[in-house]
């Protein structure tokens, strides 16, 4: 008798995130220490750009003969000293962030595996006779991997952009509020568009995971019963069945991955229009004499850095949906 297809449910973000955070809560001091380190790192990165602005402005003053050669050299020495100090602190923080993250991830993954293994093992006999062992193993290992992915996304993709937006917007607003409005508009448009595409992609992620679970579940059954397969000479039948399962998994993942094309096209259009708007406004104000060359350089380099953070955020958003899809099937066992 053909197996009944189960309806594809939406990802339960609030429920899945709640369970994930319940594991993180146990190590909240370590988690907030990571966020604090990230804040210090991003503050220092912007400070580097401010130093570069000073070099440009002092160099402009020197070429215009408004400051002496000695004063210009002294400014460069002072800036170089600050740069060395900033670099020393950044090296320390670059060591601290993965050091803390690795320890947090290892603890949370261990807690999650123990909790759900113990939960599943104590479920009734009927559950275990109606669920393939391979699928259970697949969901447990995939859920554990999703923990590391989720924490890394927060530390490397989400928090840096949020902190950079706050620091950069505050700093640039001191020089030009119009530039800040344009930058925030580009950020909002890019992230909103990416979020919408991810919402369209949501169900295909669940389908792809289900197909993979079915494939792995059957694979485990095939290898477990390999003696019977060989005894009855069913190798060709099993090979064909696995080939069909593998093709279904391939098609499901390909459909899921193809959403990325649509995302990139829209992002490129938003960034191109936004960059042209920002350059026009900033350069016109430079021509009018209301912005210095150093300030123009600061705004554009800060914007360029933000673009990298935005792309990292979008990549993290994609990873977030993937992690939530990986959590979905495993965390449903918590309701049994």
mmCIF file of C-alpha atoms in Angstrom:
data_model
loop_
_atom_site.group_PDB
_atom_site.id
_atom_site.type_symbol
_atom_site.label_atom_id
_atom_site.label_comp_id
_atom_site.label_asym_id
_atom_site.label_seq_id
_atom_site.Cartn_x
_atom_site.Cartn_y
_atom_site.Cartn_z
ATOM 1 C CA UNK A 1 0.000 0.000 0.000
ATOM 2 C CA UNK A 2 1.384 3.438 -0.900
ATOM 3 C CA UNK A 3 2.430 5.593 1.995
ATOM 4 C CA UNK A 4 0.256 8.601 2.637
ATOM 5 C CA UNK A 5 1.942 11.941 2.048
ATOM 6 C CA UNK A 6 2.001 14.172 5.076
ATOM 7 C CA UNK A 7 1.048 17.825 4.600
ATOM 8 C CA UNK A 8 3.932 20.282 4.583
ATOM 9 C CA UNK A 9 3.646 22.661 7.511
ATOM 10 C CA UNK A 10 5.169 26.120 7.778
ATOM 11 C CA UNK A 11 8.274 26.482 9.891
ATOM 12 C CA UNK A 12 7.307 27.299 13.488
ATOM 13 C CA UNK A 13 9.856 30.074 14.018
ATOM 14 C CA UNK A 14 8.649 31.187 17.440
ATOM 15 C CA UNK A 15 8.470 27.642 18.802
ATOM 16 C CA UNK A 16 11.832 26.564 17.357
ATOM 17 C CA UNK A 17 13.569 29.761 18.438
ATOM 18 C CA UNK A 18 12.116 29.353 21.941
ATOM 19 C CA UNK A 19 13.630 25.881 22.302
ATOM 20 C CA UNK A 20 16.982 27.057 20.909
ATOM 21 C CA UNK A 21 17.065 30.001 23.333
ATOM 22 C CA UNK A 22 16.174 27.693 26.230
ATOM 23 C CA UNK A 23 19.536 25.983 25.657
ATOM 24 C CA UNK A 24 21.378 29.314 25.249
ATOM 25 C CA UNK A 25 19.806 30.711 28.448
ATOM 26 C CA UNK A 26 21.860 28.299 30.521
ATOM 27 C CA UNK A 27 25.028 30.007 29.237
ATOM 28 C CA UNK A 28 23.749 33.595 28.970
ATOM 29 C CA UNK A 29 26.886 35.107 30.563
ATOM 30 C CA UNK A 30 29.044 33.545 27.855
ATOM 31 C CA UNK A 31 26.538 34.556 25.165
ATOM 32 C CA UNK A 32 26.450 38.221 26.232
ATOM 33 C CA UNK A 33 30.242 38.215 26.557
ATOM 34 C CA UNK A 34 30.399 37.274 22.876
ATOM 35 C CA UNK A 35 28.039 40.119 21.968
ATOM 36 C CA UNK A 36 30.157 42.576 23.983
ATOM 37 C CA UNK A 37 33.330 41.435 22.201
ATOM 38 C CA UNK A 38 31.574 41.903 18.839
ATOM 39 C CA UNK A 39 30.519 45.427 19.867
ATOM 40 C CA UNK A 40 34.121 46.332 20.702
ATOM 41 C CA UNK A 41 35.379 44.846 17.434
ATOM 42 C CA UNK A 42 32.895 46.748 15.269
ATOM 43 C CA UNK A 43 33.600 49.996 17.134
ATOM 44 C CA UNK A 44 37.314 49.589 16.445
ATOM 45 C CA UNK A 45 36.675 48.847 12.754
ATOM 46 C CA UNK A 46 34.851 52.169 12.387
ATOM 47 C CA UNK A 47 37.631 53.924 14.304
ATOM 48 C CA UNK A 48 40.066 52.694 11.623
ATOM 49 C CA UNK A 49 37.983 54.467 8.984
ATOM 50 C CA UNK A 50 37.938 57.652 11.061
ATOM 51 C CA UNK A 51 41.748 57.538 11.184
ATOM 52 C CA UNK A 52 41.812 57.225 7.394
ATOM 53 C CA UNK A 53 39.519 60.274 7.180
ATOM 54 C CA UNK A 54 42.013 62.235 9.292
ATOM 55 C CA UNK A 55 44.874 61.233 6.975
ATOM 56 C CA UNK A 56 42.920 62.468 3.935
ATOM 57 C CA UNK A 57 41.912 65.737 5.601
ATOM 58 C CA UNK A 58 45.419 66.442 6.961
ATOM 59 C CA UNK A 59 46.889 65.574 3.568
ATOM 60 C CA UNK A 60 44.477 67.993 1.871
ATOM 61 C CA UNK A 61 45.442 70.736 4.340
ATOM 62 C CA UNK A 62 49.141 70.039 3.750
ATOM 63 C CA UNK A 63 48.821 70.229 -0.061
ATOM 64 C CA UNK A 64 46.846 73.456 0.361
ATOM 65 C CA UNK A 65 49.748 74.748 2.548
ATOM 66 C CA UNK A 66 47.416 75.466 5.499
ATOM 67 C CA UNK A 67 49.580 73.318 7.818
ATOM 68 C CA UNK A 68 53.349 72.828 7.899
ATOM 69 C CA UNK A 69 55.238 69.698 6.912
ATOM 70 C CA UNK A 70 56.228 69.135 10.538
ATOM 71 C CA UNK A 71 52.595 69.362 11.709
ATOM 72 C CA UNK A 72 51.523 66.927 8.975
ATOM 73 C CA UNK A 73 54.223 64.414 9.938
ATOM 74 C CA UNK A 74 53.300 64.716 13.626
ATOM 75 C CA UNK A 75 49.657 64.012 12.719
ATOM 76 C CA UNK A 76 50.711 60.908 10.791
ATOM 77 C CA UNK A 77 52.783 59.639 13.740
ATOM 78 C CA UNK A 78 49.851 60.142 16.114
ATOM 79 C CA UNK A 79 47.454 58.381 13.711
ATOM 80 C CA UNK A 80 49.915 55.496 13.234
ATOM 81 C CA UNK A 81 50.199 55.090 17.015
ATOM 82 C CA UNK A 82 46.421 54.861 17.390
ATOM 83 C CA UNK A 83 46.289 52.396 14.485
ATOM 84 C CA UNK A 84 48.839 50.096 16.155
ATOM 85 C CA UNK A 85 46.869 50.164 19.423
ATOM 86 C CA UNK A 86 43.598 49.407 17.594
ATOM 87 C CA UNK A 87 45.227 46.538 15.697
ATOM 88 C CA UNK A 88 46.572 45.035 18.944
ATOM 89 C CA UNK A 89 43.099 45.059 20.514
ATOM 90 C CA UNK A 90 41.511 43.642 17.344
ATOM 91 C CA UNK A 91 43.956 40.710 17.380
ATOM 92 C CA UNK A 92 42.921 39.954 20.955
ATOM 93 C CA UNK A 93 39.210 40.185 20.109
ATOM 94 C CA UNK A 94 39.614 38.046 16.966
ATOM 95 C CA UNK A 95 41.035 35.363 19.233
ATOM 96 C CA UNK A 96 38.356 35.788 21.905
ATOM 97 C CA UNK A 97 35.269 35.582 19.658
ATOM 98 C CA UNK A 98 35.872 32.065 18.237
ATOM 99 C CA UNK A 99 37.288 30.949 21.600
ATOM 100 C CA UNK A 100 34.012 31.808 23.372
ATOM 101 C CA UNK A 101 31.827 30.660 20.453
ATOM 102 C CA UNK A 102 33.464 27.238 20.240
ATOM 103 C CA UNK A 103 32.882 26.612 23.931
ATOM 104 C CA UNK A 104 29.295 27.848 23.801
ATOM 105 C CA UNK A 105 28.484 25.713 20.743
ATOM 106 C CA UNK A 106 30.054 22.578 22.184
ATOM 107 C CA UNK A 107 28.056 22.912 25.409
ATOM 108 C CA UNK A 108 24.726 23.659 23.703
ATOM 109 C CA UNK A 109 25.139 20.883 21.101
ATOM 110 C CA UNK A 110 25.937 18.397 23.846
ATOM 111 C CA UNK A 111 22.877 19.509 25.858
ATOM 112 C CA UNK A 112 20.586 19.292 22.818
ATOM 113 C CA UNK A 113 21.763 15.815 21.781
ATOM 114 C CA UNK A 114 21.379 14.441 25.307
ATOM 115 C CA UNK A 115 17.949 16.010 25.813
ATOM 116 C CA UNK A 116 16.415 14.785 22.542
ATOM 117 C CA UNK A 117 18.138 11.395 22.587
ATOM 118 C CA UNK A 118 16.742 10.752 26.068
ATOM 119 C CA UNK A 119 13.337 12.104 25.031
ATOM 120 C CA UNK A 120 13.148 9.919 21.917
ATOM 121 C CA UNK A 121 14.448 6.786 23.649
ATOM 122 C CA UNK A 122 11.649 7.042 26.260
ATOM 123 C CA UNK A 123 8.859 7.420 23.668
ATOM 124 C CA UNK A 124 6.518 4.428 23.416
ATOM 125 C CA UNK A 125 7.133 1.326 21.334
ATOM 126 C CA UNK A 126 4.568 2.369 18.721
ATOM 127 C CA UNK A 127 6.586 5.507 17.955
ATOM 128 C CA UNK A 128 9.728 3.495 17.273
ATOM 129 C CA UNK A 129 7.934 0.955 15.086
ATOM 130 C CA UNK A 130 6.414 3.708 12.921
ATOM 131 C CA UNK A 131 9.571 5.855 12.538
ATOM 132 C CA UNK A 132 12.624 4.795 10.553
ATOM 133 C CA UNK A 133 15.861 4.680 12.544
ATOM 134 C CA UNK A 134 17.791 6.396 9.757
ATOM 135 C CA UNK A 135 15.374 9.339 9.778
ATOM 136 C CA UNK A 136 15.663 9.694 13.563
ATOM 137 C CA UNK A 137 19.453 9.736 13.344
ATOM 138 C CA UNK A 138 19.340 12.198 10.438
ATOM 139 C CA UNK A 139 17.100 14.634 12.320
ATOM 140 C CA UNK A 140 19.093 14.432 15.537
ATOM 141 C CA UNK A 141 22.466 15.012 13.861
ATOM 142 C CA UNK A 142 21.045 17.732 11.586
ATOM 143 C CA UNK A 143 19.474 19.499 14.572
ATOM 144 C CA UNK A 144 22.781 19.407 16.452
ATOM 145 C CA UNK A 145 24.595 20.892 13.429
ATOM 146 C CA UNK A 146 21.915 23.595 13.181
ATOM 147 C CA UNK A 147 22.799 24.779 16.703
ATOM 148 C CA UNK A 148 26.348 25.643 15.640
ATOM 149 C CA UNK A 149 25.060 27.268 12.451
ATOM 150 C CA UNK A 150 22.488 29.311 14.371
ATOM 151 C CA UNK A 151 24.939 30.619 16.968
ATOM 152 C CA UNK A 152 27.532 31.451 14.307
ATOM 153 C CA UNK A 153 24.884 33.320 12.296
ATOM 154 C CA UNK A 154 24.099 35.494 15.318
ATOM 155 C CA UNK A 155 27.785 36.149 16.047
ATOM 156 C CA UNK A 156 29.103 36.599 12.494
ATOM 157 C CA UNK A 157 26.104 37.789 10.459
ATOM 158 C CA UNK A 158 23.384 39.437 12.533
ATOM 159 C CA UNK A 159 25.040 41.214 15.449
ATOM 160 C CA UNK A 160 27.882 42.810 13.403
ATOM 161 C CA UNK A 161 25.389 44.418 11.003
ATOM 162 C CA UNK A 162 23.091 45.651 13.785
ATOM 163 C CA UNK A 163 26.023 47.158 15.702
ATOM 164 C CA UNK A 164 27.584 48.631 12.554
ATOM 165 C CA UNK A 165 24.277 50.235 11.538
ATOM 166 C CA UNK A 166 23.952 51.914 14.920
ATOM 167 C CA UNK A 167 27.572 53.106 15.067
ATOM 168 C CA UNK A 168 27.864 54.125 11.401
ATOM 169 C CA UNK A 169 24.489 55.913 11.343
ATOM 170 C CA UNK A 170 25.345 57.849 14.496
ATOM 171 C CA UNK A 171 28.801 58.803 13.182
ATOM 172 C CA UNK A 172 27.765 59.796 9.645
ATOM 173 C CA UNK A 173 24.746 61.728 10.968
ATOM 174 C CA UNK A 174 27.263 64.034 12.624
ATOM 175 C CA UNK A 175 28.509 64.991 9.133
ATOM 176 C CA UNK A 176 25.446 64.543 6.865
ATOM 177 C CA UNK A 177 21.940 63.333 7.706
ATOM 178 C CA UNK A 178 20.877 62.837 4.049
ATOM 179 C CA UNK A 179 23.590 60.213 3.560
ATOM 180 C CA UNK A 180 22.351 58.373 6.656
ATOM 181 C CA UNK A 181 18.765 58.347 5.350
ATOM 182 C CA UNK A 182 19.901 56.897 2.008
ATOM 183 C CA UNK A 183 22.068 54.232 3.682
ATOM 184 C CA UNK A 184 19.250 53.202 6.019
ATOM 185 C CA UNK A 185 16.836 53.126 3.062
ATOM 186 C CA UNK A 186 19.161 50.828 1.093
ATOM 187 C CA UNK A 187 19.547 48.563 4.135
ATOM 188 C CA UNK A 188 15.793 48.374 4.755
ATOM 189 C CA UNK A 189 15.013 47.666 1.082
ATOM 190 C CA UNK A 190 17.712 44.999 0.777
ATOM 191 C CA UNK A 191 16.801 43.168 3.967
ATOM 192 C CA UNK A 192 13.039 43.368 3.304
ATOM 193 C CA UNK A 193 13.441 41.963 -0.208
ATOM 194 C CA UNK A 194 15.695 39.156 1.069
ATOM 195 C CA UNK A 195 13.224 38.328 3.834
ATOM 196 C CA UNK A 196 10.337 38.087 1.344
ATOM 197 C CA UNK A 197 12.293 35.705 -0.913
ATOM 198 C CA UNK A 198 13.203 33.579 2.102
ATOM 199 C CA UNK A 199 9.523 33.344 3.035
ATOM 200 C CA UNK A 200 8.770 31.999 -0.460
ATOM 201 C CA UNK A 201 11.621 29.516 -0.035
ATOM 202 C CA UNK A 202 10.434 28.322 3.384
ATOM 203 C CA UNK A 203 8.257 25.384 2.307
ATOM 204 C CA UNK A 204 10.798 24.133 -0.211
ATOM 205 C CA UNK A 205 13.341 23.863 2.633
ATOM 206 C CA UNK A 206 10.944 21.659 4.611
ATOM 207 C CA UNK A 207 10.219 19.521 1.536
ATOM 208 C CA UNK A 208 13.939 19.089 0.832
ATOM 209 C CA UNK A 209 14.571 17.985 4.427
ATOM 210 C CA UNK A 210 11.687 15.496 4.298
ATOM 211 C CA UNK A 211 12.981 14.006 1.052
ATOM 212 C CA UNK A 212 16.452 13.706 2.569
ATOM 213 C CA UNK A 213 15.035 12.028 5.700
ATOM 214 C CA UNK A 214 13.106 9.519 3.562
ATOM 215 C CA UNK A 215 16.229 8.772 1.533
ATOM 216 C CA UNK A 216 18.405 8.272 4.622
ATOM 217 C CA UNK A 217 15.700 6.265 6.390
ATOM 218 C CA UNK A 218 15.416 3.861 3.456
ATOM 219 C CA UNK A 219 19.178 3.725 3.080
ATOM 220 C CA UNK A 220 19.504 2.607 6.701
ATOM 221 C CA UNK A 221 16.840 -0.072 6.101
ATOM 222 C CA UNK A 222 18.623 -1.316 2.964
ATOM 223 C CA UNK A 223 21.967 -1.710 4.717
ATOM 224 C CA UNK A 224 20.372 -3.220 7.826
ATOM 225 C CA UNK A 225 18.623 -5.873 5.703
ATOM 226 C CA UNK A 226 21.445 -6.410 3.212
ATOM 227 C CA UNK A 227 21.557 -10.160 3.960
ATOM 228 C CA UNK A 228 17.909 -10.597 2.921
ATOM 229 C CA UNK A 229 18.445 -8.452 -0.175
ATOM 230 C CA UNK A 230 21.331 -10.627 -1.290
ATOM 231 C CA UNK A 231 19.595 -13.886 -0.353
ATOM 232 C CA UNK A 232 16.589 -13.083 -2.574
ATOM 233 C CA UNK A 233 18.706 -11.415 -5.284
ATOM 234 C CA UNK A 234 16.940 -8.050 -4.983
ATOM 235 C CA UNK A 235 20.033 -5.863 -5.578
ATOM 236 C CA UNK A 236 18.721 -4.419 -8.866
ATOM 237 C CA UNK A 237 15.311 -3.592 -7.395
ATOM 238 C CA UNK A 238 16.862 -1.908 -4.353
ATOM 239 C CA UNK A 239 19.349 -0.036 -6.546
ATOM 240 C CA UNK A 240 16.527 1.305 -8.711
ATOM 241 C CA UNK A 241 14.463 2.275 -5.655
ATOM 242 C CA UNK A 242 17.402 4.146 -4.139
ATOM 243 C CA UNK A 243 18.071 5.860 -7.456
ATOM 244 C CA UNK A 244 14.466 7.132 -7.509
ATOM 245 C CA UNK A 245 14.724 8.341 -3.890
ATOM 246 C CA UNK A 246 18.015 10.093 -4.635
ATOM 247 C CA UNK A 247 16.501 11.809 -7.683
ATOM 248 C CA UNK A 248 13.578 13.083 -5.609
ATOM 249 C CA UNK A 249 16.013 14.496 -3.037
ATOM 250 C CA UNK A 250 18.090 16.106 -5.792
ATOM 251 C CA UNK A 251 15.047 17.778 -7.381
ATOM 252 C CA UNK A 252 13.797 19.027 -4.005
ATOM 253 C CA UNK A 253 17.151 20.609 -3.097
ATOM 254 C CA UNK A 254 17.611 22.049 -6.594
ATOM 255 C CA UNK A 255 14.227 23.790 -6.364
ATOM 256 C CA UNK A 256 15.229 25.144 -2.962
ATOM 257 C CA UNK A 257 18.643 26.381 -4.139
ATOM 258 C CA UNK A 258 17.221 28.058 -7.273
ATOM 259 C CA UNK A 259 15.542 30.741 -5.163
ATOM 260 C CA UNK A 260 19.036 32.161 -4.685
ATOM 261 C CA UNK A 261 19.081 33.380 -8.316
ATOM 262 C CA UNK A 262 16.000 35.536 -7.782
ATOM 263 C CA UNK A 263 17.451 36.899 -4.570
ATOM 264 C CA UNK A 264 20.758 37.958 -6.149
ATOM 265 C CA UNK A 265 19.101 39.754 -9.088
ATOM 266 C CA UNK A 266 16.894 41.849 -6.805
ATOM 267 C CA UNK A 267 19.754 42.617 -4.436
ATOM 268 C CA UNK A 268 21.983 43.794 -7.296
ATOM 269 C CA UNK A 269 19.260 46.186 -8.527
ATOM 270 C CA UNK A 270 18.635 47.645 -5.034
ATOM 271 C CA UNK A 271 22.357 48.154 -4.345
ATOM 272 C CA UNK A 272 23.057 49.723 -7.753
ATOM 273 C CA UNK A 273 20.250 52.286 -7.438
ATOM 274 C CA UNK A 274 21.141 52.999 -3.796
ATOM 275 C CA UNK A 275 24.845 53.477 -4.514
ATOM 276 C CA UNK A 276 24.133 55.897 -7.372
ATOM 277 C CA UNK A 277 21.842 57.944 -5.091
ATOM 278 C CA UNK A 278 24.423 58.060 -2.295
ATOM 279 C CA UNK A 279 27.297 59.029 -4.609
ATOM 280 C CA UNK A 280 25.232 61.788 -6.236
ATOM 281 C CA UNK A 281 24.235 63.378 -2.917
ATOM 282 C CA UNK A 282 27.672 63.123 -1.301
ATOM 283 C CA UNK A 283 29.657 64.327 -4.327
ATOM 284 C CA UNK A 284 27.307 67.273 -4.903
ATOM 285 C CA UNK A 285 27.850 68.390 -1.315
ATOM 286 C CA UNK A 286 31.623 67.986 -1.783
ATOM 287 C CA UNK A 287 31.470 70.189 -4.892
ATOM 288 C CA UNK A 288 29.437 72.760 -2.921
ATOM 289 C CA UNK A 289 32.116 72.698 -0.225
ATOM 290 C CA UNK A 290 29.912 71.464 2.628
ATOM 291 C CA UNK A 291 31.768 68.133 2.926
ATOM 292 C CA UNK A 292 35.528 67.559 3.021
ATOM 293 C CA UNK A 293 37.271 64.928 0.901
ATOM 294 C CA UNK A 294 38.024 62.986 4.081
ATOM 295 C CA UNK A 295 34.327 62.964 5.019
ATOM 296 C CA UNK A 296 33.355 61.768 1.520
ATOM 297 C CA UNK A 297 35.916 58.982 1.879
ATOM 298 C CA UNK A 298 34.596 58.082 5.342
ATOM 299 C CA UNK A 299 30.974 57.911 4.134
ATOM 300 C CA UNK A 300 31.770 55.798 1.094
ATOM 301 C CA UNK A 301 34.160 53.394 2.885
ATOM 302 C CA UNK A 302 31.672 53.001 5.756
ATOM 303 C CA UNK A 303 28.919 52.321 3.204
ATOM 304 C CA UNK A 304 31.149 49.816 1.384
ATOM 305 C CA UNK A 305 31.758 47.982 4.647
ATOM 306 C CA UNK A 306 28.039 48.028 5.418
ATOM 307 C CA UNK A 307 27.348 46.405 2.048
ATOM 308 C CA UNK A 308 29.588 43.497 3.033
ATOM 309 C CA UNK A 309 27.782 43.253 6.365
ATOM 310 C CA UNK A 310 24.430 43.347 4.543
ATOM 311 C CA UNK A 311 25.441 40.478 2.264
ATOM 312 C CA UNK A 312 26.700 38.593 5.306
ATOM 313 C CA UNK A 313 23.340 39.267 6.998
ATOM 314 C CA UNK A 314 21.433 37.999 3.952
ATOM 315 C CA UNK A 315 23.628 34.910 3.894
ATOM 316 C CA UNK A 316 22.894 34.531 7.582
ATOM 317 C CA UNK A 317 19.169 34.962 6.910
ATOM 318 C CA UNK A 318 19.385 32.141 4.408
ATOM 319 C CA UNK A 319 21.256 30.062 6.990
ATOM 320 C CA UNK A 320 18.667 30.997 9.635
ATOM 321 C CA UNK A 321 15.823 29.581 7.542
ATOM 322 C CA UNK A 322 17.900 26.492 6.870
ATOM 323 C CA UNK A 323 18.659 26.062 10.589
ATOM 324 C CA UNK A 324 14.995 26.547 11.492
ATOM 325 C CA UNK A 325 14.002 23.958 8.880
ATOM 326 C CA UNK A 326 16.564 21.583 10.404
ATOM 327 C CA UNK A 327 15.173 22.257 13.888
ATOM 328 C CA UNK A 328 11.575 21.776 12.711
ATOM 329 C CA UNK A 329 11.388 17.996 12.446
ATOM 330 C CA UNK A 330 13.535 17.345 15.532
ATOM 331 C CA UNK A 331 11.776 19.842 17.805
ATOM 332 C CA UNK A 332 8.372 18.385 16.855
ATOM 333 C CA UNK A 333 9.328 15.314 18.916
ATOM 334 C CA UNK A 334 9.242 17.607 21.949
ATOM 335 C CA UNK A 335 5.435 17.704 21.580
ATOM 336 C CA UNK A 336 5.103 13.913 21.820
#
